[in-house]
GROMACS .gro file of C-alpha atoms in nm:
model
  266
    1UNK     CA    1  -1.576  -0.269   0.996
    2UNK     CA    2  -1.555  -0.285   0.635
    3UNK     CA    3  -1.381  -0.173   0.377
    4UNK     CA    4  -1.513  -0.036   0.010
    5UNK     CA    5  -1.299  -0.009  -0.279
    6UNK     CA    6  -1.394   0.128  -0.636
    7UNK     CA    7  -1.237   0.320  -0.901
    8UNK     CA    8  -1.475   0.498  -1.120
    9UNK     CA    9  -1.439   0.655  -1.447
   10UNK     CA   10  -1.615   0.950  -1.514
   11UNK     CA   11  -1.746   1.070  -1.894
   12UNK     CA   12  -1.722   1.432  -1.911
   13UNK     CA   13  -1.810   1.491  -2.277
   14UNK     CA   14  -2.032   1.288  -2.510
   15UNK     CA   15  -1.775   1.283  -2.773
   16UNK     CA   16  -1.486   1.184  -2.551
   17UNK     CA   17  -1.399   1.037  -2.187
   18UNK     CA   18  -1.197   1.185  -1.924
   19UNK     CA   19  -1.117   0.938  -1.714
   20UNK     CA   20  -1.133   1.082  -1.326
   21UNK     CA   21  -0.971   0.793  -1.125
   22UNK     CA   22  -0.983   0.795  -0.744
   23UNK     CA   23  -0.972   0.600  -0.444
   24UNK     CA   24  -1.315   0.545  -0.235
   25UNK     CA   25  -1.270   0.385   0.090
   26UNK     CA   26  -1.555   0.345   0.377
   27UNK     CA   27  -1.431   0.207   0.670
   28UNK     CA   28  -1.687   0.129   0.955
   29UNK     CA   29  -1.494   0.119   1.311
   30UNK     CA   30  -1.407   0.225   1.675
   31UNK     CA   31  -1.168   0.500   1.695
   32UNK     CA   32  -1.144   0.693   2.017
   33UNK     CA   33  -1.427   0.426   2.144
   34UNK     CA   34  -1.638   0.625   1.908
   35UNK     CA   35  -1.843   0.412   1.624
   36UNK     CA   36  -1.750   0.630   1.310
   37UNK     CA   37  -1.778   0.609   0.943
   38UNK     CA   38  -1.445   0.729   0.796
   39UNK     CA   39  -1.485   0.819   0.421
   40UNK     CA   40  -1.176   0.865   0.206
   41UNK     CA   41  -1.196   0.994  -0.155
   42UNK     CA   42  -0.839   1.068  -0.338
   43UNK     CA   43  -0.806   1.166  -0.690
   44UNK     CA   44  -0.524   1.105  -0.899
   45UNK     CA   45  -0.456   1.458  -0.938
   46UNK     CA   46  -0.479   1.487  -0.591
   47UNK     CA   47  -0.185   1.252  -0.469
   48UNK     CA   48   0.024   1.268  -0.772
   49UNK     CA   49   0.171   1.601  -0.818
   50UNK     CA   50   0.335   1.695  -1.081
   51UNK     CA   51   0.616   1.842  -0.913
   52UNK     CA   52   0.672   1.469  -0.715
   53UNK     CA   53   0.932   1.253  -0.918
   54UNK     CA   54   1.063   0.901  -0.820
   55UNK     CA   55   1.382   0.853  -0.691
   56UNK     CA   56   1.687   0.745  -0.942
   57UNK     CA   57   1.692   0.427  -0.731
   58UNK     CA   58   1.517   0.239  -0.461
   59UNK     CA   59   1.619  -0.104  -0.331
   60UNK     CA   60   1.401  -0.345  -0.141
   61UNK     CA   61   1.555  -0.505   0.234
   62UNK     CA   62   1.322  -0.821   0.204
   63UNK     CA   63   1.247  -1.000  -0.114
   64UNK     CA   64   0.922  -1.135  -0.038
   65UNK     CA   65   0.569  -1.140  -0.206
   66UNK     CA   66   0.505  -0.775  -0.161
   67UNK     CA   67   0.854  -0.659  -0.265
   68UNK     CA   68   0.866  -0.841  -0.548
   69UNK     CA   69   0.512  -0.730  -0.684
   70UNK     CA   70   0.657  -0.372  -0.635
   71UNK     CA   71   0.926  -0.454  -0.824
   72UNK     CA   72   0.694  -0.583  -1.089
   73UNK     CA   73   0.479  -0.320  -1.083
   74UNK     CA   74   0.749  -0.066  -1.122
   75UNK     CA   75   0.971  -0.238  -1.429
   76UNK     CA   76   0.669  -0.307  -1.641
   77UNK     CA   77   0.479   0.027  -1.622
   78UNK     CA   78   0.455   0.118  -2.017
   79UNK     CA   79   0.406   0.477  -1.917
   80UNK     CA   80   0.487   0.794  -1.682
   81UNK     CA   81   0.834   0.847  -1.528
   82UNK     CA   82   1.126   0.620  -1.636
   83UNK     CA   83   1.161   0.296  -1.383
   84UNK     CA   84   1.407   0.375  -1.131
   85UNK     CA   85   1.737   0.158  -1.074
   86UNK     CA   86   1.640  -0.128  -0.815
   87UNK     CA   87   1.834  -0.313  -0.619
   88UNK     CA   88   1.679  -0.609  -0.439
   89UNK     CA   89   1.851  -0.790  -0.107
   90UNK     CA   90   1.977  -1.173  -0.168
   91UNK     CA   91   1.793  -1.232   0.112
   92UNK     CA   92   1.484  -1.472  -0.109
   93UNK     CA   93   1.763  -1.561  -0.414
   94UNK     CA   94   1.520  -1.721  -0.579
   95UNK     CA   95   1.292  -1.416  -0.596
   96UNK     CA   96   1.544  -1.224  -0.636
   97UNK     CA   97   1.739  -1.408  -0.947
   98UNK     CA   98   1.372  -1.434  -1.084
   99UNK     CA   99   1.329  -1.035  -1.075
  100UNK     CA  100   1.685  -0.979  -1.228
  101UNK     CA  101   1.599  -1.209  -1.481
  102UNK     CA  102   1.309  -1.078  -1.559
  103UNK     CA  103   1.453  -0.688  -1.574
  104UNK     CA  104   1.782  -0.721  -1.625
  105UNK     CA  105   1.848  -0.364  -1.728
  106UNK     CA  106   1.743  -0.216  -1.406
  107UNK     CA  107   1.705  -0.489  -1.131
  108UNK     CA  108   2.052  -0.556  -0.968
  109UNK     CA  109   2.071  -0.823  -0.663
  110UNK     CA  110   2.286  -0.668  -0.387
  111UNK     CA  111   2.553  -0.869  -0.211
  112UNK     CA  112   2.392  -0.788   0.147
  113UNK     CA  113   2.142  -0.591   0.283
  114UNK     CA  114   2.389  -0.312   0.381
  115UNK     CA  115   2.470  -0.352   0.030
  116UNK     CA  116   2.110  -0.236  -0.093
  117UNK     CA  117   2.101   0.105   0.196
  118UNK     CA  118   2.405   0.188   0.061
  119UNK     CA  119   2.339   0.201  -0.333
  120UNK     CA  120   2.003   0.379  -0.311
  121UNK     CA  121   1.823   0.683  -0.245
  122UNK     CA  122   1.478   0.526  -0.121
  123UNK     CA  123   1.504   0.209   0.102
  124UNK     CA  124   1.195  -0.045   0.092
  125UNK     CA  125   1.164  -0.222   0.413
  126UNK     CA  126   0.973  -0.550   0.331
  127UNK     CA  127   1.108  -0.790   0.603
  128UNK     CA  128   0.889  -0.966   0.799
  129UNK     CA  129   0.787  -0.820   1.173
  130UNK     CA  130   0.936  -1.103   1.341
  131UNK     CA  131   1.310  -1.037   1.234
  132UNK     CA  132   1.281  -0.664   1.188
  133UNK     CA  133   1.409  -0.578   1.486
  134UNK     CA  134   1.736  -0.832   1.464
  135UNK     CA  135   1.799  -0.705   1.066
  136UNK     CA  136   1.721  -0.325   1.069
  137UNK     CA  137   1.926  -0.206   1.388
  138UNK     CA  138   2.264  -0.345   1.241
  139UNK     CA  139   2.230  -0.122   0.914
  140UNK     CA  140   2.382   0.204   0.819
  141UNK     CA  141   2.090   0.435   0.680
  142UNK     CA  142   2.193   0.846   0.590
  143UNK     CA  143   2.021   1.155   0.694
  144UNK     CA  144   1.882   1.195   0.311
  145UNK     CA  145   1.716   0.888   0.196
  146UNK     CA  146   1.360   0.827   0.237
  147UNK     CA  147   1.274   0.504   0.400
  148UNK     CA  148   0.947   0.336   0.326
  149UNK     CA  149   0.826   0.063   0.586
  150UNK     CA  150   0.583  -0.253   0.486
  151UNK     CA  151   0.608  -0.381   0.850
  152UNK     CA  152   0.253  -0.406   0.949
  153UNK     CA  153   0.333  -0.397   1.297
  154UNK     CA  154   0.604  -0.180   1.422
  155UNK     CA  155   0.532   0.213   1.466
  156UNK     CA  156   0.662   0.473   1.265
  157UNK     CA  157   0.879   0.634   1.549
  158UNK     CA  158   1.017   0.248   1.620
  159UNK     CA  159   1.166   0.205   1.249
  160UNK     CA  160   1.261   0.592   1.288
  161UNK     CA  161   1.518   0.489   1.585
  162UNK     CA  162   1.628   0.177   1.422
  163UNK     CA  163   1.693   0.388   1.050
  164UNK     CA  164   1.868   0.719   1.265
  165UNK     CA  165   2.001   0.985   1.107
  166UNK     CA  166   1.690   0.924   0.859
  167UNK     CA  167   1.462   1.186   1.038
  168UNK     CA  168   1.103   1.105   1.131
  169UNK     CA  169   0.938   1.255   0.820
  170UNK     CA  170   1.153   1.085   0.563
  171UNK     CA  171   0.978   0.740   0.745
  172UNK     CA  172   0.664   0.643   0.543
  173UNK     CA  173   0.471   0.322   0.620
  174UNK     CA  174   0.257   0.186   0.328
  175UNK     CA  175   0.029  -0.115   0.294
  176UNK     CA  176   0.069  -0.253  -0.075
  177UNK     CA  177  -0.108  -0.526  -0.189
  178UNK     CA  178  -0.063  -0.798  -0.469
  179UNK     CA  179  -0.206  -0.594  -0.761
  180UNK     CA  180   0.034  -0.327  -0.744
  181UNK     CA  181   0.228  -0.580  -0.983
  182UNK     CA  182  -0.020  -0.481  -1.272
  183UNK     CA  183  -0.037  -0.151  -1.118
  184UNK     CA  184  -0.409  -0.236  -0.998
  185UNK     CA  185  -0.541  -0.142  -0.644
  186UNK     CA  186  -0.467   0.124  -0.379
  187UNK     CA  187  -0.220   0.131  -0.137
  188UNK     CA  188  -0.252   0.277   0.191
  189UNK     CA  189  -0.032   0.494   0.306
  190UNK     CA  190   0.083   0.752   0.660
  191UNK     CA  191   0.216   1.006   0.674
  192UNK     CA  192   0.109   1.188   0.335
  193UNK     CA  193   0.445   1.213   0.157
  194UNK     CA  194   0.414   1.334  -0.157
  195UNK     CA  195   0.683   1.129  -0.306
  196UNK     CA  196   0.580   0.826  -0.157
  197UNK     CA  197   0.236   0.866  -0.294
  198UNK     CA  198   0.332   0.911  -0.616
  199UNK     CA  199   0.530   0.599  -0.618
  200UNK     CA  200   0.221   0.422  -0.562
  201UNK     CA  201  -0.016   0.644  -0.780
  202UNK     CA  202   0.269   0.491  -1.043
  203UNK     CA  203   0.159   0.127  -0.931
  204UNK     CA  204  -0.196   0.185  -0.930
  205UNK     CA  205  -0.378   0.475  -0.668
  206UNK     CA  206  -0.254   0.537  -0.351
  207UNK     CA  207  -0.476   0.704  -0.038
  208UNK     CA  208  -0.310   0.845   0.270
  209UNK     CA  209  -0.411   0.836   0.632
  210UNK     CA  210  -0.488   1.083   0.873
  211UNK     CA  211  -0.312   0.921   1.130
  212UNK     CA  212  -0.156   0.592   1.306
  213UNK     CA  213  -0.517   0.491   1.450
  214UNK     CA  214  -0.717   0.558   1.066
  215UNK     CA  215  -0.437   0.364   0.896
  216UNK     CA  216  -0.432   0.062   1.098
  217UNK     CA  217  -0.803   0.066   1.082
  218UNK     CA  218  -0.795   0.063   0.753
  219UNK     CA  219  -0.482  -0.193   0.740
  220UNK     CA  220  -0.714  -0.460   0.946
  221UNK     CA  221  -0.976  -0.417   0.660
  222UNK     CA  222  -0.753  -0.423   0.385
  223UNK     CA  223  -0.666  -0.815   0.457
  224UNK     CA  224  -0.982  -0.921   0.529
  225UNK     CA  225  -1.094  -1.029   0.171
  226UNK     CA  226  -1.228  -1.349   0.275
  227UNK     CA  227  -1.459  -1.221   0.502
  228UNK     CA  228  -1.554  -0.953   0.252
  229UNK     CA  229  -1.636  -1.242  -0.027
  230UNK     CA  230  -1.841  -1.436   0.276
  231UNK     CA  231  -2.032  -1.108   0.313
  232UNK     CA  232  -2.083  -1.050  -0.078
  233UNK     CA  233  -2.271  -1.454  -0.066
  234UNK     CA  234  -2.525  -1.317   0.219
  235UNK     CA  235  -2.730  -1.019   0.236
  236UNK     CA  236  -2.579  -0.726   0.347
  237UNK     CA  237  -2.878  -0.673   0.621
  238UNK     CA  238  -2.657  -0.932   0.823
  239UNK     CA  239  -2.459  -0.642   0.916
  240UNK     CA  240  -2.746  -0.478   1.090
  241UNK     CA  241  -2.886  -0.782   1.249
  242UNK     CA  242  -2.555  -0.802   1.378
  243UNK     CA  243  -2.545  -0.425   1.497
  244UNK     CA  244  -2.261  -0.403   1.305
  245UNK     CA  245  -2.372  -0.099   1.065
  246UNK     CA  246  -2.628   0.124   1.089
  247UNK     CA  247  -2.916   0.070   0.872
  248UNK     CA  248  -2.891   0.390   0.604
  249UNK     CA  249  -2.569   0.243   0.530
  250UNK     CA  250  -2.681  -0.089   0.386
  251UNK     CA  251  -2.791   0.052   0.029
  252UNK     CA  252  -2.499   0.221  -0.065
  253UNK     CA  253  -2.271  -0.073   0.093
  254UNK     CA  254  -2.456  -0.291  -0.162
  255UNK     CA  255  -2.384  -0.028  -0.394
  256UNK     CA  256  -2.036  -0.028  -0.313
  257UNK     CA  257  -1.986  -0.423  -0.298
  258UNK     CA  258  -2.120  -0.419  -0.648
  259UNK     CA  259  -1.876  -0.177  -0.777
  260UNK     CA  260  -1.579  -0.330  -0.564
  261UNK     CA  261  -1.570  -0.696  -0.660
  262UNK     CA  262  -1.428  -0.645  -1.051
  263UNK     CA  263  -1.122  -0.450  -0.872
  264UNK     CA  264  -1.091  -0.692  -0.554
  265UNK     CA  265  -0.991  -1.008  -0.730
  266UNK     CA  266  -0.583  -1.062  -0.749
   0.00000   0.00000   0.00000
């Protein structure tokens, strides 16, 4: 499989540009045992509504790379809706202090984790898969916050039991990456919540999954930039020698590889 980023920029008039900014992603797998090519193409207008708003805070259980690059992303944005009031768990102080430091007007560090569910509206969970299950059980969540799950590896109906009364459609798992701290890149995310996605059209383009089986598809390629670079040093007809692609899609994956590096690179 592979997958093709690029954000293009369309001009519309030769006097002015109008920039139309979207998400291409081409994603050669199995699903259902069935070789597919799954093309994805989101606009901005598409996944950010103007009716979809950001919440008045969000705080972040899990203070790692990914959280704080949200954080980032969020308290330096020059533009759009006003940045939110975040509250980040101790649980990296370092990170933590470093964020509060750095955005001391709207970046508080909670005293606890419980601390963090119960001051916001939106809950980040960016804790890492091997201590979710210890951490997230013992918290209180309520039936009206939205909670938004970075755990690669743990199914949206298994943090929906461990965040109850938060129902099932108020649980959204996305897949940010580094660059959303420059608001750069496209986050993946399922299911399509329009709030959620406009959180991350806000730190850079989002693109939303059809389902559980598309999304970790798209997941595996997501993190596999070093094999992507290896494939941009060799021709791309390696992928048909290997019977990896089929042979009308070499062109326009050159294409694509062409377009994708200037946007890849964190």
């Amino acid at each position: 499989f592979c997958l093709c980023r690029t954000f293009l920029s369309i001009s519309c008039a030769a006097d002015a540009l109008s920039a139309n900014v979207g998400f291409f992603c081409c994603v050669y797998t199995k699903l259902d045992g069935k070789q597919s090519l799954l093309c994805l193409y989101e606009t901005m207008a598409a996944t950010s509504s103007a009716a979809a708003q950001l919440p008045e805070s969000i705080g972040f259980v899990g203070c790692g790379t990914i959280a704080a690059a949200m954080v980032r992303g969020l308290c330096s944005r020059t533009d759009g809706p006003a940045c939110p009031v975040v509250v980040v768990s101790p649980r990296n102080k370092q990170k933590a202090e470093e964020l509060q430091a750095a955005f001391p007007s709207v970046v508080r560090v909670a005293d606890s984790n419980q601390d963090v569910v119960d001051a916001c509206d939106w809950v980040v969970l960016a804790v890492r898969p091997q201590v979710a299950e210890a951490v997230l059980p013992t918290l209180v969540f309520r039936a009206g916050q939205t909670v938004v799950t970075l755990i690669a590896t743990v199914s949206t109906e298994t943090i929906a039991s461990w965040v109850a009364p938060v129902p099932i459609t108020s649980v959204v798992r996305a897949v940010p990456l580094p660059p959303v701290a420059r608001q750069d890149g496209a986050t993946l995310v399922y299911p399509d919540h329009p709030g959620v996605m406009h959180l991350f059209c806000c730190l850079g383009q989002s693109v939303s999954a059809r389902n559980e089986d598309e999304l970790a598809a798209m997941q595996r390629c997501s993190c596999s930039r070093r094999r992507f670079f290896f494939t941009c040093r060799n021709p791309p007809a390696r992928l048909v020698d290997d019977n990896k692609a089929k042979p009308g899609l070499v062109p326009s994956f050159q294409l694509l590889l062409f377009l994708l590096v200037p946007h890849c690179c964190c």
